[in-house]
Structures are given as structure tokens and as C-alpha cells.
CSV table of C-alpha atoms and ligand atoms in Angstrom, one decimal:
chain,number,residue,atom,x,y,z
N,1,MET,CA,124.8,111.8,107.2
N,2,SER,CA,122.4,113.0,104.5
N,3,VAL,CA,123.3,114.1,101.1
N,4,GLU,CA,122.5,117.7,100.1
N,5,ARG,CA,120.8,118.3,96.8
N,6,LEU,CA,118.9,121.1,95.1
N,7,PRO,CA,115.2,121.1,95.9
N,8,GLY,CA,113.2,119.8,93.0
N,9,SER,CA,116.0,117.9,91.4
N,10,ASP,CA,115.6,114.2,91.4
N,11,PRO,CA,118.8,112.4,90.6
N,12,TYR,CA,117.0,109.2,89.7
N,13,ALA,CA,114.3,110.8,87.5
N,14,ALA,CA,115.5,108.9,84.5
N,15,THR,CA,114.6,105.6,86.0
N,16,GLY,CA,110.9,106.7,86.0
N,17,VAL,CA,110.4,105.3,89.5
N,18,PRO,CA,108.7,107.9,91.6
N,19,GLU,CA,110.8,109.8,94.1
N,20,PHE,CA,108.2,109.7,96.8
N,21,GLY,CA,107.1,106.1,96.4
N,22,LEU,CA,104.3,104.2,94.7
N,23,ARG,CA,100.9,105.6,95.5
N,24,ASN,CA,97.7,103.5,95.9
N,25,TYR,CA,99.2,100.9,98.3
N,26,TRP,CA,99.1,100.1,102.0
N,27,TYR,CA,102.2,100.9,104.0
N,28,PRO,CA,103.2,100.0,107.6
N,29,VAL,CA,103.9,103.4,109.3
N,30,LEU,CA,104.1,102.9,113.1
N,31,ALA,CA,104.1,100.1,115.7
N,32,GLY,CA,100.6,99.9,117.1
N,33,TRP,CA,101.8,100.0,120.8
N,34,ARG,CA,103.4,103.4,120.1
N,35,LEU,CA,100.0,105.0,119.6
N,36,ARG,CA,98.3,105.5,122.9
N,37,ARG,CA,96.3,108.5,124.2
N,38,ARG,CA,98.4,111.1,122.4
N,39,PRO,CA,98.0,111.6,118.7
N,40,LYS,CA,101.1,110.8,116.6
N,41,ALA,CA,102.4,112.5,113.5
N,42,VAL,CA,103.8,110.4,110.7
N,43,LYS,CA,105.0,111.3,107.2
N,44,VAL,CA,104.3,108.8,104.4
N,45,LEU,CA,105.1,109.4,100.8
N,46,GLY,CA,105.7,113.0,101.6
N,47,GLU,CA,102.2,113.4,103.2
N,48,ASP,CA,101.8,114.6,106.8
N,49,ILE,CA,99.4,112.4,108.6
N,50,VAL,CA,98.0,112.4,112.2
N,51,LEU,CA,97.1,109.1,113.8
N,52,PHE,CA,94.9,109.0,116.8
N,53,ARG,CA,93.2,106.3,118.8
N,54,ASP,CA,89.8,106.6,120.4
N,55,ARG,CA,88.4,103.7,122.5
N,56,GLY,CA,90.9,101.3,120.7
N,57,LYS,CA,89.9,102.3,117.2
N,58,VAL,CA,92.6,104.1,115.1
N,59,TYR,CA,91.9,107.0,112.8
N,60,ALA,CA,94.2,108.7,110.2
N,61,LEU,CA,93.7,112.3,109.0
N,62,SER,CA,95.8,114.8,107.1
N,63,GLU,CA,97.8,116.6,109.7
N,64,ARG,CA,97.3,120.2,108.8
N,65,CYS,CA,94.3,121.9,110.3
N,66,PRO,CA,92.6,123.7,107.4
N,67,HIS,CA,91.7,126.6,109.6
N,68,ARG,CA,95.1,128.2,110.1
N,69,GLY,CA,97.5,125.3,109.7
N,70,ALA,CA,98.2,124.1,113.2
N,71,ARG,CA,99.3,120.5,113.5
N,72,LEU,CA,96.5,118.2,114.5
N,73,SER,CA,99.0,116.0,116.3
N,74,ARG,CA,99.2,118.7,119.0
N,75,GLY,CA,95.5,118.4,119.5
N,76,LYS,CA,93.6,115.6,121.2
N,77,CYS,CA,90.5,113.5,121.3
N,78,LEU,CA,88.5,115.7,123.8
N,79,TYR,CA,85.3,113.6,123.5
N,80,PRO,CA,86.2,110.0,123.9
N,81,GLY,CA,83.9,107.7,122.0
N,82,SER,CA,83.1,110.3,119.4
N,83,GLY,CA,85.9,109.3,117.0
N,84,THR,CA,86.9,113.0,116.7
N,85,ILE,CA,90.1,115.0,117.2
N,86,SER,CA,90.1,118.7,118.2
N,87,CYS,CA,92.7,121.1,117.1
N,88,CYS,CA,94.7,122.6,119.9
N,89,TYR,CA,94.6,126.1,118.5
N,90,HIS,CA,90.9,127.2,118.1
N,91,GLY,CA,89.2,123.9,118.6
N,92,TRP,CA,88.0,123.0,115.2
N,93,THR,CA,86.9,119.4,115.7
N,94,PHE,CA,87.1,116.7,113.0
N,95,ASN,CA,85.5,113.4,112.4
N,96,GLY,CA,88.3,110.8,112.1
N,97,GLU,CA,86.4,108.7,109.7
N,98,THR,CA,85.2,111.3,107.2
N,99,GLY,CA,87.5,114.4,107.8
N,100,ARG,CA,84.4,116.6,108.2
N,101,CYS,CA,84.5,119.5,110.6
N,102,VAL,CA,81.8,118.7,113.2
N,103,ALA,CA,82.3,121.7,115.6
N,104,LYS,CA,84.2,124.9,116.1
N,105,LEU,CA,84.6,125.0,119.8
N,106,MET,CA,85.5,128.7,120.1
N,107,GLU,CA,82.5,129.8,118.0
N,108,GLY,CA,79.6,128.1,119.7
N,109,PRO,CA,77.3,125.2,118.7
N,110,ASP,CA,75.6,127.4,116.1
N,111,ALA,CA,78.8,128.1,114.1
N,112,THR,CA,78.5,127.6,110.4
N,113,LEU,CA,80.2,124.3,109.4
N,114,PRO,CA,81.5,123.4,106.0
N,115,ARG,CA,79.3,120.7,104.4
N,116,GLN,CA,82.2,118.9,102.6
N,117,PRO,CA,85.1,117.1,104.3
N,118,VAL,CA,87.8,119.6,104.9
N,119,VAL,CA,90.6,117.3,105.9
N,120,LYS,CA,91.7,114.2,103.9
N,121,SER,CA,91.0,111.0,105.8
N,122,TYR,CA,93.1,107.9,105.2
N,123,PRO,CA,92.1,104.2,105.4
N,124,VAL,CA,94.0,102.8,108.3
N,125,ARG,CA,94.3,99.2,109.8
N,126,GLU,CA,96.1,97.7,112.8
N,127,PHE,CA,97.5,94.4,111.8
N,128,ARG,CA,100.5,92.2,112.9
N,129,GLY,CA,101.3,94.8,115.6
N,130,ALA,CA,101.7,97.6,113.0
N,131,LEU,CA,99.5,100.5,111.9
N,132,TRP,CA,99.0,100.4,108.1
N,133,VAL,CA,97.8,103.4,106.0
N,134,PHE,CA,96.6,103.4,102.4
N,135,VAL,CA,98.1,106.4,100.6
N,136,GLY,CA,96.8,107.1,97.2
N,137,ASP,CA,94.2,108.7,94.9
N,138,MET,CA,91.6,105.9,94.7
N,139,GLY,CA,89.5,103.8,97.1
N,140,ALA,CA,91.5,101.5,99.2
N,141,VAL,CA,91.9,97.9,98.2
N,142,PRO,CA,91.6,95.4,101.1
N,143,LEU,CA,94.9,95.4,103.1
N,144,GLU,CA,95.3,91.6,102.5
N,145,GLU,CA,95.6,92.2,98.7
N,146,ASP,CA,98.9,94.0,99.3
N,147,LEU,CA,100.4,91.5,101.8
N,148,PRO,CA,102.5,88.4,100.9
N,149,GLU,CA,100.6,85.3,102.0
N,150,CYS,CA,103.0,84.6,104.9
N,151,LEU,CA,102.3,88.0,106.3
N,152,ALA,CA,98.5,87.9,105.8
N,153,ALA,CA,97.9,84.4,107.2
N,154,THR,CA,98.3,85.0,111.0
N,155,ALA,CA,96.9,81.6,111.9
N,156,GLU,CA,99.7,79.8,110.0
N,157,TRP,CA,102.5,82.2,110.4
N,158,GLN,CA,104.0,83.7,113.6
N,159,GLY,CA,105.5,87.1,113.0
N,160,ILE,CA,107.9,89.4,114.8
N,161,SER,CA,108.4,93.0,113.6
N,162,THR,CA,111.1,95.6,114.0
N,163,TRP,CA,111.7,98.9,112.2
N,164,ARG,CA,114.4,101.4,111.5
N,165,SER,CA,114.6,104.7,109.6
N,166,TYR,CA,117.2,105.4,107.0
N,167,ARG,CA,118.4,108.8,105.9
N,168,CYS,CA,118.2,108.1,102.2
N,169,ASN,CA,115.6,107.9,99.4
N,170,TRP,CA,113.5,104.8,99.4
N,171,ARG,CA,114.8,103.8,95.9
N,172,ILE,CA,118.4,103.5,97.2
N,173,LEU,CA,117.2,101.2,100.0
N,174,LYS,CA,114.9,99.1,97.7
N,175,ASP,CA,117.7,98.7,95.1
N,176,ASN,CA,119.9,97.4,97.8
N,177,LEU,CA,117.4,94.6,98.4
N,178,CYS,CA,117.2,93.5,94.7
N,179,HIS,CA,119.7,90.6,94.9
N,180,ASP,CA,122.5,92.9,93.6
N,181,LEU,CA,125.4,90.7,94.8
N,182,HIS,CA,126.7,93.0,97.4
N,183,ALA,CA,126.2,90.5,100.3
N,184,PRO,CA,129.3,88.3,99.7
N,185,LEU,CA,131.5,91.4,99.8
N,186,LEU,CA,129.8,93.9,102.1
N,187,HIS,CA,128.5,91.4,104.6
N,188,ARG,CA,131.3,88.8,104.4
N,189,ASN,CA,132.5,89.6,107.9
N,190,SER,CA,129.2,89.9,109.5
N,191,PRO,CA,128.6,87.4,112.3
N,192,GLU,CA,125.8,85.9,110.2
N,193,LEU,CA,128.1,85.0,107.3
N,194,MET,CA,131.5,84.7,109.0
N,195,PHE,CA,131.2,81.0,109.5
N,196,GLN,CA,129.1,80.2,106.5
N,197,PRO,CA,130.3,79.2,103.1
N,198,ILE,CA,129.7,82.1,100.8
N,199,PHE,CA,130.2,82.9,97.2
N,200,THR,CA,132.5,85.7,96.7
N,201,HIS,CA,131.9,86.5,93.0
N,202,ALA,CA,129.1,87.3,90.8
N,203,SER,CA,126.7,84.5,89.9
N,204,ARG,CA,124.3,85.0,87.0
N,205,ILE,CA,121.2,86.7,88.2
N,206,ALA,CA,117.9,86.5,86.4
N,207,ALA,CA,114.5,87.9,87.2
N,208,VAL,CA,111.2,86.1,86.5
N,209,PRO,CA,107.7,87.8,86.8
N,210,LEU,CA,105.5,86.1,89.4
N,211,ASP,CA,102.3,84.5,88.3
N,212,ASP,CA,100.1,86.9,90.3
N,213,GLY,CA,101.7,90.0,88.6
N,214,LYS,CA,102.7,91.5,92.0
N,215,GLY,CA,106.4,91.1,91.7
N,216,ILE,CA,109.5,89.4,90.4
N,217,GLY,CA,111.4,86.4,91.7
N,218,TYR,CA,115.2,86.1,91.4
N,219,THR,CA,117.3,83.2,90.4
N,220,ALA,CA,121.0,82.9,90.6
N,221,ARG,CA,123.5,80.4,89.3
N,222,ASP,CA,127.1,79.8,88.3
N,223,GLY,CA,128.6,81.5,91.3
N,224,ILE,CA,132.3,81.1,91.8
N,225,THR,CA,134.0,81.1,95.1
N,226,GLU,CA,137.4,82.7,94.4
N,227,ALA,CA,139.7,83.8,91.6
N,228,ASP,CA,143.0,85.4,90.7
N,229,TYR,CA,142.8,88.9,89.4
N,230,PRO,CA,145.7,89.7,87.1
N,231,GLY,CA,148.0,92.3,88.6
N,232,LEU,CA,146.1,92.3,92.0
N,233,GLY,CA,146.2,88.8,93.4
N,234,HIS,CA,143.7,86.4,94.9
N,235,PHE,CA,140.2,87.3,95.9
N,236,PRO,CA,139.2,87.1,98.6
N,237,PRO,CA,142.7,87.9,100.1
N,238,ARG,CA,144.1,84.9,101.9
N,239,ARG,CA,144.4,86.8,105.2
N,240,GLU,CA,140.7,87.2,105.2
N,241,THR,CA,139.7,83.6,104.6
N,242,TRP,CA,141.8,81.5,107.1
N,243,TYR,CA,138.8,81.2,109.4
N,244,ARG,CA,136.4,80.1,106.7
N,245,VAL,CA,136.7,76.4,107.2
N,246,LEU,CA,133.4,75.5,105.6
N,247,LYS,CA,133.3,74.9,101.8
N,248,PRO,CA,130.7,76.8,99.8
N,249,VAL,CA,128.4,74.0,98.7
N,250,GLY,CA,125.0,74.5,97.1
N,251,ARG,CA,124.7,78.2,97.7
N,252,GLY,CA,124.1,80.5,94.8
N,253,ARG,CA,122.4,77.8,92.7
N,254,ASP,CA,118.8,77.6,91.6
N,255,ILE,CA,116.5,75.7,93.9
N,256,ASP,CA,116.4,72.1,92.6
N,257,PRO,CA,112.8,71.6,91.3
N,258,ALA,CA,112.9,67.9,92.2
N,259,ALA,CA,113.7,68.8,95.8
N,260,LEU,CA,111.0,71.4,95.8
N,261,ALA,CA,108.4,68.8,94.6
N,262,THR,CA,109.2,66.5,97.5
N,263,ALA,CA,109.5,69.2,100.1
N,264,LYS,CA,106.4,69.7,102.3
N,265,HIS,CA,106.2,73.5,101.6
N,266,GLY,CA,109.3,74.8,99.8
N,267,VAL,CA,109.8,78.2,98.2
N,268,LYS,CA,110.0,78.8,94.5
N,269,TYR,CA,112.4,81.8,94.8
N,270,ARG,CA,114.7,82.4,97.7
N,271,GLN,CA,114.4,86.1,97.1
N,272,SER,CA,111.7,88.2,95.4
N,273,SER,CA,110.7,91.9,95.0
N,274,LEU,CA,107.0,92.7,95.4
N,275,LEU,CA,105.1,95.9,94.9
N,276,PRO,CA,105.1,98.5,96.4
N,277,GLY,CA,108.6,98.1,97.9
N,278,ILE,CA,108.8,94.7,99.5
N,279,THR,CA,111.6,92.2,99.6
N,280,LEU,CA,110.7,88.6,100.5
N,281,ILE,CA,113.5,86.3,101.4
N,282,GLY,CA,112.7,82.7,102.2
N,283,ARG,CA,114.4,79.5,103.3
N,284,PRO,CA,114.2,76.6,100.9
N,285,SER,CA,112.2,74.7,103.5
N,286,GLY,CA,109.4,77.2,103.2
N,287,ASN,CA,109.1,77.5,107.0
N,288,TYR,CA,110.7,80.9,107.4
N,289,TYR,CA,110.5,84.2,105.5
N,290,VAL,CA,111.8,87.6,106.2
N,291,CYS,CA,109.7,90.3,104.7
N,292,ARG,CA,111.3,93.7,104.4
N,293,TRP,CA,108.9,96.5,103.7
N,294,VAL,CA,110.3,99.9,102.5
N,295,THR,CA,108.0,102.8,103.4
N,296,PRO,CA,109.0,106.1,101.8
N,297,ILE,CA,108.8,109.0,104.3
N,298,ASP,CA,109.9,111.8,102.0
N,299,ALA,CA,112.6,112.4,99.4
N,300,ASP,CA,115.5,111.8,101.9
N,301,ARG,CA,114.1,109.5,104.5
N,302,THR,CA,112.7,106.0,104.5
N,303,LEU,CA,111.1,103.7,107.1
N,304,TYR,CA,112.3,100.1,106.9
N,305,TYR,CA,109.8,97.7,108.4
N,306,SER,CA,111.0,94.1,108.8
N,307,PHE,CA,108.8,91.1,109.6
N,308,SER,CA,110.4,87.8,110.6
N,309,LEU,CA,107.8,85.1,109.8
N,310,PHE,CA,108.0,81.5,111.1
N,311,ARG,CA,105.5,78.8,110.1
N,312,ARG,CA,103.5,77.7,113.1
N,313,ARG,CA,104.4,74.1,113.9
N,314,GLY,CA,103.3,73.5,117.5
N,315,MET,CA,103.7,75.5,120.7
N,316,LEU,CA,107.3,74.3,121.5
N,317,ARG,CA,108.6,75.3,118.1
N,318,ASN,CA,106.9,78.6,118.3
N,319,VAL,CA,108.6,79.4,121.6
N,320,ALA,CA,111.9,78.1,120.2
N,321,ASN,CA,111.5,80.4,117.2
N,322,ARG,CA,111.0,83.4,119.4
N,323,VAL,CA,114.1,82.5,121.5
N,324,PHE,CA,116.1,82.0,118.3
N,325,TRP,CA,115.0,85.4,117.0
N,326,GLY,CA,115.7,87.1,120.3
N,327,LEU,CA,119.1,85.7,120.9
N,328,TRP,CA,120.4,85.5,117.4
N,329,LEU,CA,118.4,86.9,114.4
N,330,SER,CA,117.4,90.1,116.0
N,331,TRP,CA,120.9,91.5,116.5
N,332,VAL,CA,122.9,89.5,114.0
N,333,HIS,CA,120.5,90.1,111.1
N,334,ASP,CA,118.1,92.9,111.9
N,335,TRP,CA,120.8,95.0,113.5
N,336,ILE,CA,124.4,94.3,112.6
N,337,PHE,CA,123.8,93.0,109.0
N,338,SER,CA,121.4,95.8,108.3
N,339,ASP,CA,123.8,98.3,109.8
N,340,GLN,CA,126.5,97.4,107.3
N,341,ASP,CA,124.0,98.4,104.5
N,342,LYS,CA,122.8,101.5,106.4
N,343,ARG,CA,126.3,103.0,106.6
N,344,VAL,CA,126.8,102.6,102.9
N,345,LEU,CA,123.3,103.7,101.8
N,346,GLU,CA,123.1,106.8,103.9
N,347,ALA,CA,126.3,108.0,102.3
N,348,VAL,CA,125.5,107.2,98.7
N,349,ILE,CA,126.1,110.2,96.4
N,350,PRO,CA,123.2,110.3,94.0
N,351,GLY,CA,124.0,110.8,90.4
N,352,GLN,CA,124.3,109.0,87.1
N,353,GLU,CA,124.9,105.2,87.5
N,354,LEU,CA,127.1,102.9,85.5
N,355,LEU,CA,125.1,99.7,85.7
N,356,SER,CA,126.7,96.3,85.2
N,357,ARG,CA,125.9,92.6,85.2
N,358,SER,CA,125.3,92.4,88.9
N,359,ASP,CA,122.5,95.0,88.6
N,360,ILE,CA,120.2,92.8,86.5
N,361,GLY,CA,117.9,92.4,89.6
N,362,VAL,CA,117.8,96.2,90.1
N,363,VAL,CA,117.0,97.0,86.5
N,364,ALA,CA,114.3,94.3,86.4
N,365,TRP,CA,112.7,95.8,89.5
N,366,ARG,CA,112.7,99.3,88.0
N,367,ARG,CA,111.1,98.1,84.8
N,368,PHE,CA,108.6,96.1,86.6
N,369,VAL,CA,107.5,99.1,88.7
N,370,LEU,CA,106.9,101.1,85.6
N,371,THR,CA,104.7,98.5,83.9
N,372,HIS,CA,102.9,96.9,86.9
N,373,ARG,CA,102.3,99.5,89.6
N,374,ARG,CA,98.8,100.1,90.6
N,375,ARG,CA,97.0,103.1,89.2
N,376,PRO,CA,93.5,104.5,89.7
N,377,PRO,CA,91.2,102.8,87.2
N,378,GLU,CA,90.6,106.0,85.2
N,379,VAL,CA,94.3,106.7,84.9
N,380,ALA,CA,95.0,103.1,83.8
N,381,ARG,CA,92.2,103.3,81.2
N,382,ALA,CA,93.5,106.7,79.8
N,383,ALA,CA,97.0,105.2,79.6
N,384,ALA,CA,95.7,102.1,77.8
N,385,VAL,CA,93.7,104.3,75.3
N,386,GLU,CA,96.7,106.4,74.6
N,387,GLU,CA,98.9,103.3,74.1
N,388,ILE,CA,96.7,101.8,71.4
N,389,THR,CA,95.8,105.1,69.6
N,390,ARG,CA,99.3,106.5,69.5
N,391,PRO,CA,100.1,107.5,65.9
N,392,ALA,CA,102.1,104.8,64.1
N,393,ALA,CA,104.8,107.3,63.1
N,394,GLU,CA,105.9,107.8,66.7
Y,401,FES,S1,94.4,126.3,113.4
Y,401,FES,FE1,93.2,124.6,114.0
Y,401,FES,S2,91.5,125.5,114.8
Y,401,FES,FE2,92.6,127.2,114.2
Y,402,FE2,FE1,122.8,94.1,102.5
């Protein structure tokens, strides 16, 4: 179910977080194995892009043929090895690297060709089984610059990826991943949490900027497990808790720095939000992370790319991790747990929000985006000049 709204009206404009996502970052857009001989159309941050593969190498161009607007994903690579794609309509043929038109097949080899690139080309990489595209208004940074370390270091981390698409704006999905204390309620009966001790009430959330300036880490403490609500009764209701034999010990507290110092690896924050729309959740041991990457498609659709990352610790353990993921994590977490969120998020009615204490993580993320998102150097410079020369009276 998607929510209807007037074109051009952004219900979250007041947050300042762009409706179509943060430009000038890399995004995972498609599983590599899904791109074979046929070109594929994808939409990222509202931009229509065609991906095609020629002799193993992947290219990304703007999808619209500049001649008369046919979709280049309907065309094909007619000359293998040339790195070109030909439009299916009149045969204009484009270089996948530069976006230049190199031939007009219906006009003969002596046809006049535009000197400048006529189709936008996008930097594209294949990595960790996914195709990544840099969408923005500046030269691409190296892909590794945008990846959390556990995702970038393939020699040390084993990764398994899945994806889903959501019928909601990317901000609704990313806010959901900002440690906003919905899990103890919404997911309390998921198989993953059913037999775990969980906190059922708000603990105090705080957000701390990370040293590298790429995101914020969350801390939580003072969680309580149950309470009596005047006029209502006990929460959680007794009939819901009879099977919860485990006592909630330790969860919801900050990670003990002493334990962290002695741990071999260890994570500083169990949960963090990173630019451009990443949520990193780690186990205290530091041997497992789940990296959720939110890729905006357009105003009302979002691609949700999920990487489960296990530290490589010998062949047997690597196999065991894959089995564990296949038999348990994949359906319990990536499917059922996420589905509980999906059903809520796709039905959210956008509008003014009444934020509360449990939203500290969401508010911190929104503020962080405004101050720290990457901008082309000339735009960042102009903003800095304006900042320091603004009249004092303002
Ligand atoms: S529309 Fe593409 S060649 Fe004419
Ligand atoms: Fe959730």
C-alpha cells in the first residue's frame, strides 16, 4: 500500500533532509548476478539509469536516449568488446565510459556526431556481489571511502547480501533504523526476540559523533523491563509474557569499556548511523555486523540492501556462519523481523510529527545529515563563505 500525496509536496521538508536522498555518494543498486547480457534499468535518487555488461565490465549511463527519448535498457550491446550500447529505436550508439555518441546506425558511418557527451555516465563498481553507482554532481570518491570497514575489507570479513524494496520514502525507512526504541514493542513476538530477554520500556538514548565524521553512534542505558501504568495495568500484559522465562540481564546498557579493552576486537557502539543512509549493528564481540544500506529509488520507493558480515576465523567457522545465516538469520532476521517493520512503514501517513524522548536518535541523525553530508567542493566553499560573512544583525 502506498500513500497518495500531491506531486511536489514533501511532507518532511521541514527536516531539511532531501526527499530524494543524499547526492555524491555510492549506493548499491542491483545484485551483480542479475546483470547478464540484457541491459537493466534501475532508478536511484530519482535518476533513471541503464546498466549493461560487456565482456564482464559493467557500465552505467542515463537511461534516456537523447535522440527521441527511447529507453536504452531496451537496446543492447551490438558490438561486444566495444563497451557501447545501441538504442533499439534508431541505433544511436553510446560509449559506456564517456556517454559520447559514437555512431548513428541508421544514418551511415559519415553521419555528424556531437562532439560532447550527450548521455550522462555514472561511475560504477562491482563489489561484494552488488553493483554500486555513484550518484552526484562531483567526481566520484573511491568506493572504499563510503564503506564501513567491515564491508570494505573482504579479506577479513565474509559477507552475505540480500535486498528488498519498500513502498515508502527512504527517510521513513532510515528513521526506523535510528535506534528509536520500537524493537521491544513491534518485534517482541518475532522468533528472534521471543525467547530472548528484552527491555520493554524506553531506555535513555544518546548519540555521539564518530571520530571520522561519517556518522553517529548510539548509546542506551537505564532501560526498565516492566511497569504498571495507572488506569491501564501492567506492561507488558501478563498473558504476553508467560513464555519469557529468561530474565533481561545486561541488554540496554552501555558497553562496558573495561570489557571492551580486554576483548580481542569489540565494538564501540552496538548501533550507529552512517552517511549516506547506513545502519551498522554490531555484536559486542566485534565478530559480526549487519550493515543495512538504504538506497532511495524515488520519492515513494526505497531499496533496502542488507549485508551480514562475519569476521573470517578459519574455514570451519566460515562454513558454520553460512549455515547459521541460511538456516536462521536469513528468514528470522532478514525476512520476518524486517517484515514487521515493512508493514508499518509502508502504511505510515506522512505529516507533522510529535517527537518524543524515544526519538533522540532520529533527531540526531537528521541534524547530522544537515551538517555533515558531502557536497561538491565549490558548493561547500560557497556555504562556508556565506556562513562567515553573514551580517551580524541576522
Ligand atoms: S530514440 Fe534512440 S536512437 Fe532514436
Ligand atoms: Fe524494526
